[in-house]
PDB file of C-alpha atoms in Angstrom:
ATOM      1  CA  UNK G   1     -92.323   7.507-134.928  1.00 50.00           C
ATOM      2  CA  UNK G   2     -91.522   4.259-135.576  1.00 49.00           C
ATOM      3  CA  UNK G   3     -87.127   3.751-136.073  1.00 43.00           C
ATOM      4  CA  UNK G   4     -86.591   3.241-139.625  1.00 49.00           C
ATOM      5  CA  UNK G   5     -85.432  -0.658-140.531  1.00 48.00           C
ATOM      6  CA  UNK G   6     -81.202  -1.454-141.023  1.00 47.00           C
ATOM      7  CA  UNK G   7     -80.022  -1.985-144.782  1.00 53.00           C
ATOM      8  CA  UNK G   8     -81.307  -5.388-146.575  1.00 59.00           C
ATOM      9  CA  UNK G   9     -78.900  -7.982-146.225  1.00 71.00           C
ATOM     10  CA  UNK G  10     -76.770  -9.429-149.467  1.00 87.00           C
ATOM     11  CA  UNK G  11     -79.213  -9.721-153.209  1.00 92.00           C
ATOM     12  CA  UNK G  12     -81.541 -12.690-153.171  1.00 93.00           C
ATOM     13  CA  UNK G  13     -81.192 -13.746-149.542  1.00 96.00           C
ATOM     14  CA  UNK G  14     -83.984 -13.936-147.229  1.00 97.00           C
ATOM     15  CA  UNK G  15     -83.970 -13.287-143.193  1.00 96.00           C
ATOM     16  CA  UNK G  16     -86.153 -12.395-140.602  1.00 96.00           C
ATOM     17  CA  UNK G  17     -87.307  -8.374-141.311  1.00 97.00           C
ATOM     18  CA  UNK G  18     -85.813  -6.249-138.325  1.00 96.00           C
ATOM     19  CA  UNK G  19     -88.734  -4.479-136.432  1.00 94.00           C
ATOM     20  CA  UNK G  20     -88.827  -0.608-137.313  1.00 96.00           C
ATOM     21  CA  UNK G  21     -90.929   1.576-139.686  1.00 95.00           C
ATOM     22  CA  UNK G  22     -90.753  -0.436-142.911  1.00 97.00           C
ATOM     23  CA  UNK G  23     -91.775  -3.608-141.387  1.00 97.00           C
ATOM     24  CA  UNK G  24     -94.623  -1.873-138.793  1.00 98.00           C
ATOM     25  CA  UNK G  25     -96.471  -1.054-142.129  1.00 98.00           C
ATOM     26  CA  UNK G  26     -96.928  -4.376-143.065  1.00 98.00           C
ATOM     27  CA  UNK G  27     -98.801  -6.891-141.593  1.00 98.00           C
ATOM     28  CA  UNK G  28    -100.786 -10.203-141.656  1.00 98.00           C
ATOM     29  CA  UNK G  29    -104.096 -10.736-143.022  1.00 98.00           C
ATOM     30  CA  UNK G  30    -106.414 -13.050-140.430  1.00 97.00           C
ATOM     31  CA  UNK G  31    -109.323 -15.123-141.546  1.00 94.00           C
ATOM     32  CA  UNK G  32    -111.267 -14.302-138.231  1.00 85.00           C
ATOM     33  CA  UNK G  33    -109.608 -12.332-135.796  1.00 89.00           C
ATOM     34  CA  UNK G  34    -105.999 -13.771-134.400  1.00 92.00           C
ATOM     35  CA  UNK G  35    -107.088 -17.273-133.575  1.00 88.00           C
ATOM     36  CA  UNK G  36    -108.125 -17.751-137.167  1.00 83.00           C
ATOM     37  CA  UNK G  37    -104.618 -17.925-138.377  1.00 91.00           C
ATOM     38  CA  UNK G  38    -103.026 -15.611-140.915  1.00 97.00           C
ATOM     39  CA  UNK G  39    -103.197 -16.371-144.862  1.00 97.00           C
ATOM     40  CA  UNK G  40    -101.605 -13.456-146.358  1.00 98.00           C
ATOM     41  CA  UNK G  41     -99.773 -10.324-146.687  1.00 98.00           C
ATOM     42  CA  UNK G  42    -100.981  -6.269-146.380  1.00 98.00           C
ATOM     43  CA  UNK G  43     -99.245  -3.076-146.357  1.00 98.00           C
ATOM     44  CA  UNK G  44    -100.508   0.563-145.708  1.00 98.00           C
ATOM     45  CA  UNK G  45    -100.460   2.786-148.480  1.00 98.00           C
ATOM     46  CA  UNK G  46    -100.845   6.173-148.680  1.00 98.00           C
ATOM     47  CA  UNK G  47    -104.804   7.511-148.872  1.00 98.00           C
ATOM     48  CA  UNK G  48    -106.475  10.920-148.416  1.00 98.00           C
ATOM     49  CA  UNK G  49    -108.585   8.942-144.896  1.00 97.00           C
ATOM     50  CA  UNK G  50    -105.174   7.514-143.822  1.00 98.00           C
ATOM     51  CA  UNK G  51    -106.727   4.313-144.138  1.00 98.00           C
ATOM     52  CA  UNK G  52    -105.910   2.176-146.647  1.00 98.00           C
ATOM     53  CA  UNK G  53    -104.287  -0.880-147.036  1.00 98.00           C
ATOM     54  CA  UNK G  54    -103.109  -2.771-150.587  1.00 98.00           C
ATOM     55  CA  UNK G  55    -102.780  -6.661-150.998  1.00 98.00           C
ATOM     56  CA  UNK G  56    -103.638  -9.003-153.560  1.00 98.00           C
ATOM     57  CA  UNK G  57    -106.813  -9.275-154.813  1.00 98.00           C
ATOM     58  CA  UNK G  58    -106.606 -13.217-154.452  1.00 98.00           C
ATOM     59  CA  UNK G  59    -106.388 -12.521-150.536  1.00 98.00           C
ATOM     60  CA  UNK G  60    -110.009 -10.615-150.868  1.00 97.00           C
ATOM     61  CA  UNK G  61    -112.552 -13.547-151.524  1.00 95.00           C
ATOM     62  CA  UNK G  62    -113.711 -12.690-147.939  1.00 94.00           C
ATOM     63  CA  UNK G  63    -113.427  -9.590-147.070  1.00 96.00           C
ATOM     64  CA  UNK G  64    -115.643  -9.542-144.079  1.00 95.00           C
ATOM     65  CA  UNK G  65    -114.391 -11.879-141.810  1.00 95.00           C
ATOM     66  CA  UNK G  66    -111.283 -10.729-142.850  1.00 97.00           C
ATOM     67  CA  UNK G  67    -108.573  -8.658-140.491  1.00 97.00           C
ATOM     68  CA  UNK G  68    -104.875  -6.850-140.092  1.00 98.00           C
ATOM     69  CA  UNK G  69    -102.892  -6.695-138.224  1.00 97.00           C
ATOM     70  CA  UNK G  70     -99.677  -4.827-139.065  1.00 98.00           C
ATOM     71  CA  UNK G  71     -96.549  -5.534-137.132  1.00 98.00           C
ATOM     72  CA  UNK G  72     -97.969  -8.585-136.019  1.00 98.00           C
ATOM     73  CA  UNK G  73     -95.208 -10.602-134.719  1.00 97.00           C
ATOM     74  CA  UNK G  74     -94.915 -13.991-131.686  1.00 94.00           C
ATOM     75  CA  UNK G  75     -98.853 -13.838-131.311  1.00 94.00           C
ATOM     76  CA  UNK G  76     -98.890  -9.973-130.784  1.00 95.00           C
ATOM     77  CA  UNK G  77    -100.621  -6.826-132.830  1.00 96.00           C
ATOM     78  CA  UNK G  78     -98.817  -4.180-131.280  1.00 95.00           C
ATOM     79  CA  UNK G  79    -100.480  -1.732-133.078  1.00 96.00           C
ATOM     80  CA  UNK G  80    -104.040  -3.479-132.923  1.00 95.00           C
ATOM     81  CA  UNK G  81    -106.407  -4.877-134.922  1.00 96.00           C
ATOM     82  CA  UNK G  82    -108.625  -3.617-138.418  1.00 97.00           C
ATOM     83  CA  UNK G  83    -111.436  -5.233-139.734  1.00 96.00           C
ATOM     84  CA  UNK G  84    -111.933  -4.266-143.391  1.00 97.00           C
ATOM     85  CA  UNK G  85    -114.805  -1.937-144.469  1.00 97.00           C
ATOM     86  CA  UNK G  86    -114.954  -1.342-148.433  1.00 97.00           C
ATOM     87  CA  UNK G  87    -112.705  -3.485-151.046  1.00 98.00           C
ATOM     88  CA  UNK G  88    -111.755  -2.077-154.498  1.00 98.00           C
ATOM     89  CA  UNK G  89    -110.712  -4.862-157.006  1.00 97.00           C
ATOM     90  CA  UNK G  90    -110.257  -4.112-160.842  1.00 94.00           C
ATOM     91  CA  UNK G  91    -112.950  -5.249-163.026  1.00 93.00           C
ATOM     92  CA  UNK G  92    -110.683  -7.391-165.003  1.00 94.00           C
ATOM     93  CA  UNK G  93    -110.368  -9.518-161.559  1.00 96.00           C
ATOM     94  CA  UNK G  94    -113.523  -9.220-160.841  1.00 95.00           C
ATOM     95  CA  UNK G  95    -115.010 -11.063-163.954  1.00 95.00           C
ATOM     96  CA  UNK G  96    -112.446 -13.492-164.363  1.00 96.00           C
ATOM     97  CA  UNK G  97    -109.785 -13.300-161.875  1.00 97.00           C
ATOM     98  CA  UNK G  98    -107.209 -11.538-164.713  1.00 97.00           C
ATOM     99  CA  UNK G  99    -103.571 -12.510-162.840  1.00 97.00           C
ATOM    100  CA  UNK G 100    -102.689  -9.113-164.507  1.00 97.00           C
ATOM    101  CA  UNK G 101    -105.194  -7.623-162.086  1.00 97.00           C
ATOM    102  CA  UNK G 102    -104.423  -9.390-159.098  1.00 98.00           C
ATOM    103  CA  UNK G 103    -104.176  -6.121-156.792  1.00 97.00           C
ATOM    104  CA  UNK G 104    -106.211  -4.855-154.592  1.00 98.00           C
ATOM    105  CA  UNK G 105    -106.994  -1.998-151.906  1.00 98.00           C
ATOM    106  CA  UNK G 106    -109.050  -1.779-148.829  1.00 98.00           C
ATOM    107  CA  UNK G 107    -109.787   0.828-145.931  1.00 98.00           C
ATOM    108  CA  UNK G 108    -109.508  -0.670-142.651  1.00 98.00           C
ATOM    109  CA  UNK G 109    -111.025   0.972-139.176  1.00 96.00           C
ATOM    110  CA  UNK G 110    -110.124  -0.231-135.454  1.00 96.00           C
ATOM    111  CA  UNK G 111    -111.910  -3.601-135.047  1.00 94.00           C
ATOM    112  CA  UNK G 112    -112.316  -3.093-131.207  1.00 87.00           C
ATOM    113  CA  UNK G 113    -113.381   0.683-131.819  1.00 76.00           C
ATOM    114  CA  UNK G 114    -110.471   0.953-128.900  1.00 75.00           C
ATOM    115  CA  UNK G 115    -108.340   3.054-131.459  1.00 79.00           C
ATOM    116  CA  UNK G 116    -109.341   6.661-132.228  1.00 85.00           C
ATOM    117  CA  UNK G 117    -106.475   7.145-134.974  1.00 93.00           C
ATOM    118  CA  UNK G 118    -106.692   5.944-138.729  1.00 97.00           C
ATOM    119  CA  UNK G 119    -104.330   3.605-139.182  1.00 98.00           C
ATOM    120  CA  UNK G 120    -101.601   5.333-141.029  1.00 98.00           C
ATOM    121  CA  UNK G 121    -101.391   7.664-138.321  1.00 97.00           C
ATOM    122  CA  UNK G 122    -100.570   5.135-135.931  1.00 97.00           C
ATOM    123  CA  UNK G 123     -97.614   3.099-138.421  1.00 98.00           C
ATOM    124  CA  UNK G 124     -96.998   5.360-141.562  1.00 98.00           C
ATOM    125  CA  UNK G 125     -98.070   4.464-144.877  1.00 98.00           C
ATOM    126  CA  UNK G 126     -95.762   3.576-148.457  1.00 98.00           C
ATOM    127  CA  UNK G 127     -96.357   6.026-151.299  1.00 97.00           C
ATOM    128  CA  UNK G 128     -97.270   4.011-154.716  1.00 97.00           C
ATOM    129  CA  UNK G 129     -95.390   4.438-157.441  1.00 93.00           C
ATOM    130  CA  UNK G 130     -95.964   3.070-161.082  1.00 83.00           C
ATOM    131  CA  UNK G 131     -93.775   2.845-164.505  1.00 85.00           C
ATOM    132  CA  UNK G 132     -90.851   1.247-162.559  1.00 90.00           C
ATOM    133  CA  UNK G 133     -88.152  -0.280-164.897  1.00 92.00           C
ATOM    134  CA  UNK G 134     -88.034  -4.127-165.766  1.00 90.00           C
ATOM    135  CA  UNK G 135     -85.022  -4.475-163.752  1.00 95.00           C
ATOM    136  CA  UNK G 136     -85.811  -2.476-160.785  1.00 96.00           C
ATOM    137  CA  UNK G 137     -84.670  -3.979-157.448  1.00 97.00           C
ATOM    138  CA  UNK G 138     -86.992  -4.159-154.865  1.00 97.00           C
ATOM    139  CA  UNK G 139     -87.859  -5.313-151.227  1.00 97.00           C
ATOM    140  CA  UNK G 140     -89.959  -7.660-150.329  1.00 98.00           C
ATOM    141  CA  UNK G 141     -91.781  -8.425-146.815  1.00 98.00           C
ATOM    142  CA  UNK G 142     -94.104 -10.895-145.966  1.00 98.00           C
ATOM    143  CA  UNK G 143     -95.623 -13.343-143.616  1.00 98.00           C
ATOM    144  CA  UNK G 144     -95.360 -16.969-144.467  1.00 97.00           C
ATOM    145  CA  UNK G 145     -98.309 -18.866-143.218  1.00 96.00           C
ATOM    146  CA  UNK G 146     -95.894 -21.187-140.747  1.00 93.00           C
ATOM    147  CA  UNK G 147     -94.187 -18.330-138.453  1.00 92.00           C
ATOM    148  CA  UNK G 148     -94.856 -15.717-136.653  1.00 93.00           C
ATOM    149  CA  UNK G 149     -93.020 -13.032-137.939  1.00 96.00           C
ATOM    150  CA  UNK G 150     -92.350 -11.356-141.282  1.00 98.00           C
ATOM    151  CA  UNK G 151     -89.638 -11.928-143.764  1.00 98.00           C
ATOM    152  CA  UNK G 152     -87.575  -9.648-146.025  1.00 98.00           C
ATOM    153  CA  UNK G 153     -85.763 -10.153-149.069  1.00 98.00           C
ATOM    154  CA  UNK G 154     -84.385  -7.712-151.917  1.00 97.00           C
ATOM    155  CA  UNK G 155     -83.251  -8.444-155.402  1.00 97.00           C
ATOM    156  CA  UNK G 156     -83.494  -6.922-158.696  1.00 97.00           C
ATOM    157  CA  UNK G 157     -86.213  -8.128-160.556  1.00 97.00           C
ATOM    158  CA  UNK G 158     -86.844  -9.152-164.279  1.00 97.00           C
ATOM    159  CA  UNK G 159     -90.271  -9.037-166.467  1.00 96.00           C
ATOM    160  CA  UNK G 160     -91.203 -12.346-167.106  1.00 97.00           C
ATOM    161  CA  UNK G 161     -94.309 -10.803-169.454  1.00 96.00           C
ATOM    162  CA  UNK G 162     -94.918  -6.801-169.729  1.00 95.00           C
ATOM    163  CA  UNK G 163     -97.753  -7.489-167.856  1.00 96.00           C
ATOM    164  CA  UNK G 164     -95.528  -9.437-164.917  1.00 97.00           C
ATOM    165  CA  UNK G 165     -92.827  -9.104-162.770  1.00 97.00           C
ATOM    166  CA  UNK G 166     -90.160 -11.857-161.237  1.00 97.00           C
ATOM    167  CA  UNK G 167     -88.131 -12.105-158.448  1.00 98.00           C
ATOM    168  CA  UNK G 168     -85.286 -14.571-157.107  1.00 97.00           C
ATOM    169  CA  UNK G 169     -85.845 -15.018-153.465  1.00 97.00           C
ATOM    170  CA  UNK G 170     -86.103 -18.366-151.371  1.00 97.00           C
ATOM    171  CA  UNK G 171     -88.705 -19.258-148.717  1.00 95.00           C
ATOM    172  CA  UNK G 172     -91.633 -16.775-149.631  1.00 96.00           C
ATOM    173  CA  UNK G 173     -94.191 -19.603-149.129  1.00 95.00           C
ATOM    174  CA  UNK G 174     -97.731 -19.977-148.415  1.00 95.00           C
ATOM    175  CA  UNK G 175     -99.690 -16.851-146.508  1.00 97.00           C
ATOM    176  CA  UNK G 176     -96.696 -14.041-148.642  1.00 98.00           C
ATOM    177  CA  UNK G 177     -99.298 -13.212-150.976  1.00 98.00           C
ATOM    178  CA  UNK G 178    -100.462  -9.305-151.046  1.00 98.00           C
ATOM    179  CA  UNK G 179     -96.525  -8.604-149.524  1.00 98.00           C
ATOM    180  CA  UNK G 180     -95.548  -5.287-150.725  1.00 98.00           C
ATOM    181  CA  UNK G 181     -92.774  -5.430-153.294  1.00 98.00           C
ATOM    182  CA  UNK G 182     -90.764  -1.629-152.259  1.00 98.00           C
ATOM    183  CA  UNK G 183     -88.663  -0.123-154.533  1.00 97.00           C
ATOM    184  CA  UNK G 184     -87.019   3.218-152.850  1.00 95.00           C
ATOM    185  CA  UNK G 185     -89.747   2.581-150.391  1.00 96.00           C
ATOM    186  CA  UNK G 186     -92.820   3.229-152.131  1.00 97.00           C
ATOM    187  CA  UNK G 187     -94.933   0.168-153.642  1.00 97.00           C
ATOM    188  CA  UNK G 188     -94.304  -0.890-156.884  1.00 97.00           C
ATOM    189  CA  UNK G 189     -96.401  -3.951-156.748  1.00 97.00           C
ATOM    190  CA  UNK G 190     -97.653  -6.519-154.288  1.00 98.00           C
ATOM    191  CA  UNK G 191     -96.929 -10.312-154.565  1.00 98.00           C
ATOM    192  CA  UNK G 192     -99.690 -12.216-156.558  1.00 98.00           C
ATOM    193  CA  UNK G 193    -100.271 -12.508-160.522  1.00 97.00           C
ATOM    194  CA  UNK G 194     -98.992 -15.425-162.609  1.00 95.00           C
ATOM    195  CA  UNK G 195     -99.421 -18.404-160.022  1.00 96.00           C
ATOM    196  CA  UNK G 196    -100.812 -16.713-157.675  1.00 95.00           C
ATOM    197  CA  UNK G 197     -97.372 -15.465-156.857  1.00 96.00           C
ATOM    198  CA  UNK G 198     -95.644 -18.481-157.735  1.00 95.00           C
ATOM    199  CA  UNK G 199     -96.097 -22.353-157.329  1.00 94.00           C
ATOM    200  CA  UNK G 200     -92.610 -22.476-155.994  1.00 93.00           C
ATOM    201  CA  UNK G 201     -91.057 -20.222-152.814  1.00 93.00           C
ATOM    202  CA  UNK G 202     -88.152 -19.367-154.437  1.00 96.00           C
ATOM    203  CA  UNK G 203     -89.711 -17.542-157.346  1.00 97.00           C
ATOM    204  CA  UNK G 204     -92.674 -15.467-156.774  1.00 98.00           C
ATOM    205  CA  UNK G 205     -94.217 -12.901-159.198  1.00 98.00           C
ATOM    206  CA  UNK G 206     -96.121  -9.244-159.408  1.00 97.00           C
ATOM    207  CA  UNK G 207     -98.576  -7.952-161.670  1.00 97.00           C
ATOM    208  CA  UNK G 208     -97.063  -4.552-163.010  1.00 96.00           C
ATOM    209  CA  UNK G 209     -98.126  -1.787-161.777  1.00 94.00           C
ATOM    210  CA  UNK G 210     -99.569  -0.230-165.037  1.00 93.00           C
ATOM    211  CA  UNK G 211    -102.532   2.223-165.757  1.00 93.00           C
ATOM    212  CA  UNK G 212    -104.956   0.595-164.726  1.00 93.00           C
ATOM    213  CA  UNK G 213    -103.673  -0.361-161.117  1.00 95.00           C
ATOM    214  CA  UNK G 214    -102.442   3.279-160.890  1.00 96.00           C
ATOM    215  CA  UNK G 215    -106.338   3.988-162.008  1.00 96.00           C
ATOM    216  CA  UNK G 216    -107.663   1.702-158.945  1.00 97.00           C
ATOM    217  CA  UNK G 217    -105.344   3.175-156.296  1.00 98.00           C
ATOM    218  CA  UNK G 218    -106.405   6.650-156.776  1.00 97.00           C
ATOM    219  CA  UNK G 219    -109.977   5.686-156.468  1.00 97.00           C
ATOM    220  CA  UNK G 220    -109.469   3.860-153.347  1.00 98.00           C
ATOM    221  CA  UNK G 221    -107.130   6.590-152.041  1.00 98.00           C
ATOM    222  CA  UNK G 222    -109.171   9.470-153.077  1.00 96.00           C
ATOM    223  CA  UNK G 223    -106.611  11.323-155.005  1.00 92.00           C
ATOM    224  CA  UNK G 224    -106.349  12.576-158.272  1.00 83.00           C
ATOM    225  CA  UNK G 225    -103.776  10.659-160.812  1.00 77.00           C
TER     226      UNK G 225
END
């Protein structure tokens, strides 16, 4: 197993995220294998195939040129590389990219076909979880577009609509879109929604995890709600 990562540093400040567990789940989405450079976020999730991955829907236009690579960090996958192999977007994004919406799940296989083991068996997957409060603090990891490496930063968060959640924390830029947003270590969102997560990196949003997300992740997952 993977060792578990330290404690978050202080409320609302961001740092590099500590290699362990929490951040081996998460990766960087490609546009065409490694060289392609990485555009956004992806975590593993729980799934009945111990294969899927969630992100934000906005990070799905094409899905098959598109691969992870979680743990990715200073040019390396150490725990290799998955091309995508079925997307499942809500129909409210599908028709007319609803920010409300803006989730999304995939299943993922070896890209090589070097790997024998689903993915969550090799890093672990986050459980989902839904009906969080409007305050709930959570963490957030992600891969801006300009390094190498992931970020982390945890704060409580705030609704700015029912249908949207806010968050206080600096430098999330470009290519953090899809990070998972962990609250007692299961997902309770993934960054995305209003702004496509936010014109501005200090402030970045989440479509709440209602019904109908809940609804989508169970079909993708193959388990019963």
């Amino acid at each position: 197993d993977l060792p578990e990562a330290g404690a978050a540093g202080p409320p609302g400040v961001t740092d590099e995220a500590p290699a362990g567990a929490e951040a081996g789940r998460v990766g960087a989405l490609f546009a065409d294998g490694l060289e392609g450079g990485h555009f956004c976020t992806a975590s593993v999730v729980r799934s009945l195939g111990h294969d899927l991955i969630a992100t934000a829907a906005h990070c799905l236009d094409h899905p098959d040129t598109t691969v992870f690579a979680p743990g990715y960090r200073d040019g390396e996958a150490p725990y290799g590389v998955w091309r995508l192999t079925r997307v499942w977007v809500a129909p409210g994004w599908a028709d007319g990219r609803d920010p409300d919406e803006d989730i999304a799940f995939a299943t993922v296989a070896p890209a090589d076909g070097g790997e024998t083991r689903a993915v969550e068996d090799v890093v672990g997957a986050f459980p989902v979880a839904a009906a969080q409060p409007g305050d709930v603090t959570v963490t957030v990891l992600g891969y801006p577009s300009v390094q190498d490496g992931p970020l982390r930063c945890s704060n409580a968060t705030s609704l700015f609509s029912p249908t949207q959640r806010r968050i206080d924390c600096p430098d999330l830029s470009g290519g953090t879109s899809g990070s998972p947003w962990l609250a007692g270590g299961a997902l309770a969102g993934v960054l995305g929604g209003y702004q496509g997560g936010g014109d501005f990196p200090e402030v970045s949003y989440s479509a709440v995890m209602g019904d109908a997300a809940m609804a989508l992740y169970c079909e993708a997952a193959g388990v019963a709600r």
